[in-house]
mmCIF file of C-alpha atoms in Angstrom:
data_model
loop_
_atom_site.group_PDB
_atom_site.id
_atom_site.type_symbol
_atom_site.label_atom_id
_atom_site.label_comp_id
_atom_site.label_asym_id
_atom_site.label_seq_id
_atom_site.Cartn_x
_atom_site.Cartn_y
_atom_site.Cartn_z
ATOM 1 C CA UNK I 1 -21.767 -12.701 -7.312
ATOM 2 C CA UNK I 2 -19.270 -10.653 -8.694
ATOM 3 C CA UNK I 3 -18.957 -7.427 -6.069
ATOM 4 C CA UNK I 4 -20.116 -7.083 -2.563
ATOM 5 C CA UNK I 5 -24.289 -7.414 -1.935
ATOM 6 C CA UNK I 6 -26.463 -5.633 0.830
ATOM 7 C CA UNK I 7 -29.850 -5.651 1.699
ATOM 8 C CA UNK I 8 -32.000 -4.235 1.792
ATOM 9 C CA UNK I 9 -30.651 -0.756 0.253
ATOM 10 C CA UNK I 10 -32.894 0.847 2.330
ATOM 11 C CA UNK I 11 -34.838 0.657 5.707
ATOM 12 C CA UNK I 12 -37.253 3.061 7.536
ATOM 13 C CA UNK I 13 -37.750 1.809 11.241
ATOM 14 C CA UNK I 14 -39.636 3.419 13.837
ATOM 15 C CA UNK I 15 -37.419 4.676 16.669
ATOM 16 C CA UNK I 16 -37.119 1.418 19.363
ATOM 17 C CA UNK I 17 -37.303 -1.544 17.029
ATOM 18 C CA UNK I 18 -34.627 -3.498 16.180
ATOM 19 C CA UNK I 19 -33.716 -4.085 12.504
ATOM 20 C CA UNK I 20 -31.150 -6.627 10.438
ATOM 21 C CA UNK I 21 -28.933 -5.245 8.008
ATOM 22 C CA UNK I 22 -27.109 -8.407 5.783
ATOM 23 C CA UNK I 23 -23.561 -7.869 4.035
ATOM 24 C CA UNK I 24 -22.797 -10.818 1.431
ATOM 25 C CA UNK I 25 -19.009 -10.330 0.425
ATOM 26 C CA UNK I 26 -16.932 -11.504 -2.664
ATOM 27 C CA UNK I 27 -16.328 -15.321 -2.725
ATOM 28 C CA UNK I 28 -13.146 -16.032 -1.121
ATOM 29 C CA UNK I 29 -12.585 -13.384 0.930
ATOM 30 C CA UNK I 30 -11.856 -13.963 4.238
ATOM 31 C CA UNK I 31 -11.997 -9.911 5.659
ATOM 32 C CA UNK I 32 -14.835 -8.294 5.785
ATOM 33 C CA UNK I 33 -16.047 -4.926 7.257
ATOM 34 C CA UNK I 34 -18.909 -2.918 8.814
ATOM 35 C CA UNK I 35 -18.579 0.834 8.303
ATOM 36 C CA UNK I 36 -21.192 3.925 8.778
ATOM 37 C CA UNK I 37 -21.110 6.463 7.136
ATOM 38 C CA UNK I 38 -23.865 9.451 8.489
ATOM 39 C CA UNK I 39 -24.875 12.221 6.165
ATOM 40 C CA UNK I 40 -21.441 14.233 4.940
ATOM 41 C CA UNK I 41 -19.161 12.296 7.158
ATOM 42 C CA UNK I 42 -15.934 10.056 6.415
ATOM 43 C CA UNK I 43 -16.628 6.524 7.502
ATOM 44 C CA UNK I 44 -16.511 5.288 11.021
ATOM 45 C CA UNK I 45 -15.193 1.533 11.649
ATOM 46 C CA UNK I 46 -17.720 -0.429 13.034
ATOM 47 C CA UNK I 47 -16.459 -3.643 13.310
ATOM 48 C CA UNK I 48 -13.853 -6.606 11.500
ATOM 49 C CA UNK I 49 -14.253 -10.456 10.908
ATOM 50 C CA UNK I 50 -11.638 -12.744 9.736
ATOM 51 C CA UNK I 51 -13.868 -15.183 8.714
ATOM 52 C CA UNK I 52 -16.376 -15.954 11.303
ATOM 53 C CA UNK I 53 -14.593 -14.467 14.336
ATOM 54 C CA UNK I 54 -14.525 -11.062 14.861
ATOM 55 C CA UNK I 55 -11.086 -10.201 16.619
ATOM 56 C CA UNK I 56 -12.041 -6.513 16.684
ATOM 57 C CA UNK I 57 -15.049 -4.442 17.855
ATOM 58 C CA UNK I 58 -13.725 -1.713 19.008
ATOM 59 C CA UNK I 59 -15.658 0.787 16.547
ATOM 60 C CA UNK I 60 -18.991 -0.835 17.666
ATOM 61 C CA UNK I 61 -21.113 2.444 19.297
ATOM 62 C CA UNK I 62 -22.796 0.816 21.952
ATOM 63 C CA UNK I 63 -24.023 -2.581 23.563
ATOM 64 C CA UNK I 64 -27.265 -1.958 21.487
ATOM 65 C CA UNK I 65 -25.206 -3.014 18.094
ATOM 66 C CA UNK I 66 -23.691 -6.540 17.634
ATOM 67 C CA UNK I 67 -22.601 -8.748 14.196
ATOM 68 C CA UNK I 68 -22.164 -11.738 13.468
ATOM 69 C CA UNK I 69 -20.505 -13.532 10.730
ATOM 70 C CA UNK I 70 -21.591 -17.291 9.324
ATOM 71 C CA UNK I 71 -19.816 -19.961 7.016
ATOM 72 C CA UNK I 72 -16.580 -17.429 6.677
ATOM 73 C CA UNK I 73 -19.543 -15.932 4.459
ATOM 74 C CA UNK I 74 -22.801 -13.818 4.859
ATOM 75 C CA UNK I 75 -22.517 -11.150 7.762
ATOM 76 C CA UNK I 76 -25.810 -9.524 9.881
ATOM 77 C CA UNK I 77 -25.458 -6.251 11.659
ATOM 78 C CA UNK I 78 -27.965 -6.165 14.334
ATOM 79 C CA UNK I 79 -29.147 -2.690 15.935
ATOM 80 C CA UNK I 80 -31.281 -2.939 18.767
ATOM 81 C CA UNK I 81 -33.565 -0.457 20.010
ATOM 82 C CA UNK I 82 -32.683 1.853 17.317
ATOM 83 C CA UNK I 83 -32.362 5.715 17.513
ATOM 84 C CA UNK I 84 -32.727 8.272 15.568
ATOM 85 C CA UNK I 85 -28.988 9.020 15.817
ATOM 86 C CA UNK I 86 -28.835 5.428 14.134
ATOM 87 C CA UNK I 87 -29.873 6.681 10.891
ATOM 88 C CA UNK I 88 -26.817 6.706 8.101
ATOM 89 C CA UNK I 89 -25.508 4.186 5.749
ATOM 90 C CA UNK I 90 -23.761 1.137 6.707
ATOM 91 C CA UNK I 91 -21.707 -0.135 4.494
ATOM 92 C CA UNK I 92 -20.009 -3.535 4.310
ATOM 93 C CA UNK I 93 -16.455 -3.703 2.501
ATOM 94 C CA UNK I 94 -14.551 -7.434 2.190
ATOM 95 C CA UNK I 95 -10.586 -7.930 1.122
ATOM 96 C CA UNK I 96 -9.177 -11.231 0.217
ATOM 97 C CA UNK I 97 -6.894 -11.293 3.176
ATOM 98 C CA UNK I 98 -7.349 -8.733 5.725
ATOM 99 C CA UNK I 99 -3.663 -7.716 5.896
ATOM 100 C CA UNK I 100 -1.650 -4.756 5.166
ATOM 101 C CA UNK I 101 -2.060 -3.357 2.189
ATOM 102 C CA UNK I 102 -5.197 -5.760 1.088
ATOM 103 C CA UNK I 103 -7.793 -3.516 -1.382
ATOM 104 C CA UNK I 104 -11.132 -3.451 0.746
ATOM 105 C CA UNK I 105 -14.088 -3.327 -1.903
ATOM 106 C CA UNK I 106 -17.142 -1.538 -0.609
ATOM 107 C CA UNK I 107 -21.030 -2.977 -1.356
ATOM 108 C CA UNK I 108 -23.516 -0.194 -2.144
ATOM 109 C CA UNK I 109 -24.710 0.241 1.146
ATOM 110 C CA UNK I 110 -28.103 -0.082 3.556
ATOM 111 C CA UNK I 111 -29.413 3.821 3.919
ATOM 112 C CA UNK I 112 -31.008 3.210 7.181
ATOM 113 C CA UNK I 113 -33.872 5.967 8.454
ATOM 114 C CA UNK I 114 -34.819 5.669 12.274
ATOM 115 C CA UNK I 115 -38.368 7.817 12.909
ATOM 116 C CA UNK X 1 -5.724 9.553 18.559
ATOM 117 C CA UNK X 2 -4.985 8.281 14.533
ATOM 118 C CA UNK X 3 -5.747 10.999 11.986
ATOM 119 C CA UNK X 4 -6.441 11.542 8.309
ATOM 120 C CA UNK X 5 -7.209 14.679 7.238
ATOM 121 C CA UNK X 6 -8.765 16.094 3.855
ATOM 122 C CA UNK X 7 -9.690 19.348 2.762
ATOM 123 C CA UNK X 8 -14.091 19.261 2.595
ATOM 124 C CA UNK X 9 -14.122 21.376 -0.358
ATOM 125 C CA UNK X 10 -15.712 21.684 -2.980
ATOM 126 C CA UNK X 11 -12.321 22.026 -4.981
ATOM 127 C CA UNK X 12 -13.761 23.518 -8.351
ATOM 128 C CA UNK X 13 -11.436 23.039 -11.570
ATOM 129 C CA UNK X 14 -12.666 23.370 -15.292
ATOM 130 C CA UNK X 15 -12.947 21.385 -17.457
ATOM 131 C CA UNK X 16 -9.768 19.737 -18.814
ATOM 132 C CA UNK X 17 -7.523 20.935 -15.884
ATOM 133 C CA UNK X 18 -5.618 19.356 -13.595
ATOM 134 C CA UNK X 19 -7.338 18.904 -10.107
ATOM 135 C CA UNK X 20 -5.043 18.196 -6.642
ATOM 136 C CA UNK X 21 -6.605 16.303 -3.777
ATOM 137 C CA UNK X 22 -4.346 16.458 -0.319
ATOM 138 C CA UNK X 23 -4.102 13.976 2.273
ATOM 139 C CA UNK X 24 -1.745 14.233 5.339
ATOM 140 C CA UNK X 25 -2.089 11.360 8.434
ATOM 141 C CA UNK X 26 -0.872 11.486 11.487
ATOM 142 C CA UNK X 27 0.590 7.638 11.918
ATOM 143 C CA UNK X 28 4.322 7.382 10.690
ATOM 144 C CA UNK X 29 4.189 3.793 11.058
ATOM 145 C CA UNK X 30 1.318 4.076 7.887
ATOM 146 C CA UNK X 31 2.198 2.191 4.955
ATOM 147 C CA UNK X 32 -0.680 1.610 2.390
ATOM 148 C CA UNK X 33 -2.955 4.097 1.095
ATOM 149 C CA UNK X 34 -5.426 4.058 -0.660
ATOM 150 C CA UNK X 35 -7.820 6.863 -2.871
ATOM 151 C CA UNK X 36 -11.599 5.760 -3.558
ATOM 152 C CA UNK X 37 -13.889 8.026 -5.310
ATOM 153 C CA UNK X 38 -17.602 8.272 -4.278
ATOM 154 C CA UNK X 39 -20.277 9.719 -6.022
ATOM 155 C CA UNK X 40 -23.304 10.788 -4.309
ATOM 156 C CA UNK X 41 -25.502 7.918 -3.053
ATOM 157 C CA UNK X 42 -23.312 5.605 -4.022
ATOM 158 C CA UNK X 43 -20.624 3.387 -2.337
ATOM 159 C CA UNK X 44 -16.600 4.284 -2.259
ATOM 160 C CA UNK X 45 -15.329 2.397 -5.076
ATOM 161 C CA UNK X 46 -11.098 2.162 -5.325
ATOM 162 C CA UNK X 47 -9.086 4.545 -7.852
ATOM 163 C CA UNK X 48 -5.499 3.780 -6.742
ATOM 164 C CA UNK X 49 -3.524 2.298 -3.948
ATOM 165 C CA UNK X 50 0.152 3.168 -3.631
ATOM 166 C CA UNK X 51 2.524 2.017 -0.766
ATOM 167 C CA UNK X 52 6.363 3.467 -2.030
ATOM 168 C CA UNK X 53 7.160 6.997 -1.656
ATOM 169 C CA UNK X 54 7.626 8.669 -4.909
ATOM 170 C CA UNK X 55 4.503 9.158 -7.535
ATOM 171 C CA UNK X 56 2.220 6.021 -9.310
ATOM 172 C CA UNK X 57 0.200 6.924 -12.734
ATOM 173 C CA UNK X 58 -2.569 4.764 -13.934
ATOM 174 C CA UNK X 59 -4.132 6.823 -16.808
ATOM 175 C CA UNK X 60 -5.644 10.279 -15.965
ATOM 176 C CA UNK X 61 -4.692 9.246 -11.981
ATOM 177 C CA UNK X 62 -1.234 9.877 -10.743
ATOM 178 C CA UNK X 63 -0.908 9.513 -6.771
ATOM 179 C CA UNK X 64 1.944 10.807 -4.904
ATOM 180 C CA UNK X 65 3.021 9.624 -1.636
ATOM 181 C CA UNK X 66 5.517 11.487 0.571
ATOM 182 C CA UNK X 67 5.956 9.452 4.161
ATOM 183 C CA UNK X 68 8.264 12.296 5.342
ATOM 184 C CA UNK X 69 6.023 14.745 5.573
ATOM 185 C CA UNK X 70 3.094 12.714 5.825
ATOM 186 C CA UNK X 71 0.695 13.318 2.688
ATOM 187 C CA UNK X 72 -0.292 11.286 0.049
ATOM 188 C CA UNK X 73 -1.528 13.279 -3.129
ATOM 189 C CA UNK X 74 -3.862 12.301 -6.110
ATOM 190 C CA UNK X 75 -3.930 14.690 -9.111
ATOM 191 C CA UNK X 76 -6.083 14.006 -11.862
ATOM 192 C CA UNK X 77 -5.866 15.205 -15.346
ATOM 193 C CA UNK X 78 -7.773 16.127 -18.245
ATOM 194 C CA UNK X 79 -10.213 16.525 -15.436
ATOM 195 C CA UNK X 80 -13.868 15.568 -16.560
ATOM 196 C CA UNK X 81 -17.340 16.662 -15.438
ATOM 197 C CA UNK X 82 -17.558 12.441 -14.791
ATOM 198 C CA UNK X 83 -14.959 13.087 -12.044
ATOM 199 C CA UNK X 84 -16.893 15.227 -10.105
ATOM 200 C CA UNK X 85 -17.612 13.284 -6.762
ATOM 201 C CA UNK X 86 -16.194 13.365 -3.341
ATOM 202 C CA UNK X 87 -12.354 11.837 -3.052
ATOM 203 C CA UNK X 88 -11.753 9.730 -0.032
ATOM 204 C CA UNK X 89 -8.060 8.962 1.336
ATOM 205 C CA UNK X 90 -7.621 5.765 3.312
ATOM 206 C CA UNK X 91 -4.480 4.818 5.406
ATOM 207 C CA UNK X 92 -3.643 1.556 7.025
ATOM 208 C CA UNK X 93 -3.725 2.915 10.627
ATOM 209 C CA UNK X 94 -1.397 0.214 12.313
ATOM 210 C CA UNK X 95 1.362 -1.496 10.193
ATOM 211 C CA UNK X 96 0.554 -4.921 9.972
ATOM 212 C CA UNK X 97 -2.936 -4.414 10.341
ATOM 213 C CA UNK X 98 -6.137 -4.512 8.328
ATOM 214 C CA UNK X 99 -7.487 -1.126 10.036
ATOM 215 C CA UNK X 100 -7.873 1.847 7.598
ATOM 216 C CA UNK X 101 -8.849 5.167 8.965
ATOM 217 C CA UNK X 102 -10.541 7.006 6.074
ATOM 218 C CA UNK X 103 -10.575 10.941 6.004
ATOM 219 C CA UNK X 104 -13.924 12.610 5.528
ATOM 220 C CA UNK X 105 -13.153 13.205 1.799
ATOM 221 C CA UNK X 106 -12.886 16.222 -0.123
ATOM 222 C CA UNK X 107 -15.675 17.182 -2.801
ATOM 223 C CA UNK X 108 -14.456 17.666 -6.374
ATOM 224 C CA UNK X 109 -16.747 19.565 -8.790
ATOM 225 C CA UNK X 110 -15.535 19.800 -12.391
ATOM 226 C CA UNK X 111 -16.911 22.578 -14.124
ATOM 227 C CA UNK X 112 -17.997 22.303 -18.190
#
């Protein structure tokens, strides 16, 4: 495709489940990134592949959240247990190259709602 | 602790004037930057990058970068009720690196 995909766009979950949230990037890039973004908020760094290995995780909230990235392709954010604090968007943003000064182009986002 | 920091607004302009968005970070070792413009619901989508001190124009955009004193600038003119949206500044937050710190954006509302 010709931008940055998520699904779904949105997702009500009842507080404790678990839920899947899938990032497809641009062909060809190699970076890609998790974000969240909660209601009025800047965005907070989740976490960053270069292609399938994720060399930084630092912005991932707690144990309950992990990602994983396949074929240098098609990324999953996993939350489980979620809570109601849980609720924002996550976005998913790739770049060609990762490095300095690489534009990081943003996919419309998963508006997640935790009951 | 890295910081970007942004003015939450709203900044209201009419109409046809020019409208000033501020950035300053806290990392001197910065050296891209980057504006993206997001309109409610939707995701940040890129406006201009610039990486030189000194000012960069692409049409009704001009952004102005000052590593100095830390702030990075975006004017836009002829400002149009289309531009109203929040303004997001992004800074590489470790030369060398991929990791952009984004500032919580500042809310432009362009008044017809």
């Amino acid at each position: 495709g010709a931008g940055v995909s998520q699904t779904p766009s949105n997702k009500v979950t009842e507080k404790g489940k678990d839920v899947e949230l899938r990032c497809d990037p641009i062909s060809g890039h190699t970076a890609l990134y998790w974000y969240r973004q909660s209601l009025g908020q800047g965005l907070e760094f989740l976490i960053y592949f270069q292609g399938n290995s994720a060399p930084d995780k630092s912005g991932l909230p707690s144990d309950r959240f992990s990602a994983e990235r396949t074929g240098g392709s098609v990324s999953t954010l996993k939350i489980q247990r979620t809570e109601r604090g849980d609720s924002a968007v996550y976005l998913c943003a790739s770049s060609l190259t990762g490095l300095d000064g690489d534009t990081q182009y943003f996919g419309p986002g998963t508006r997640l709602t935790v009951l | 602790q890295k910081e970007v920091e942004q003015n939450s607004g709203p900044l209201s302009v009419p109409e046809g004037a020019i409208a000033s968005l501020n950035c300053t970070y806290s990392d001197r070792g910065s050296q891209s930057f980057f504006w993206y413009r997001q309109y409610s619901g939707k995701s940040p989508e890129l406006i201009m990058s610039i990486y030189s001190n000194g000012d960069k124009e692409d049409g009704r955009f001009t952004a102005q970068l000052n590593k100095a004193s830390q702030y990075v600038s975006l004017l836009i003119r002829d400002s149009q009720p289309s531009d109203s949206a929040t303004y997001l500044c992004a800074v590489n937050g470790e030369s060398g690196t991929y990791k952009y710190i984004f500032g919580t954006g500042t809310r432009l509302k362009v008044l017809a």
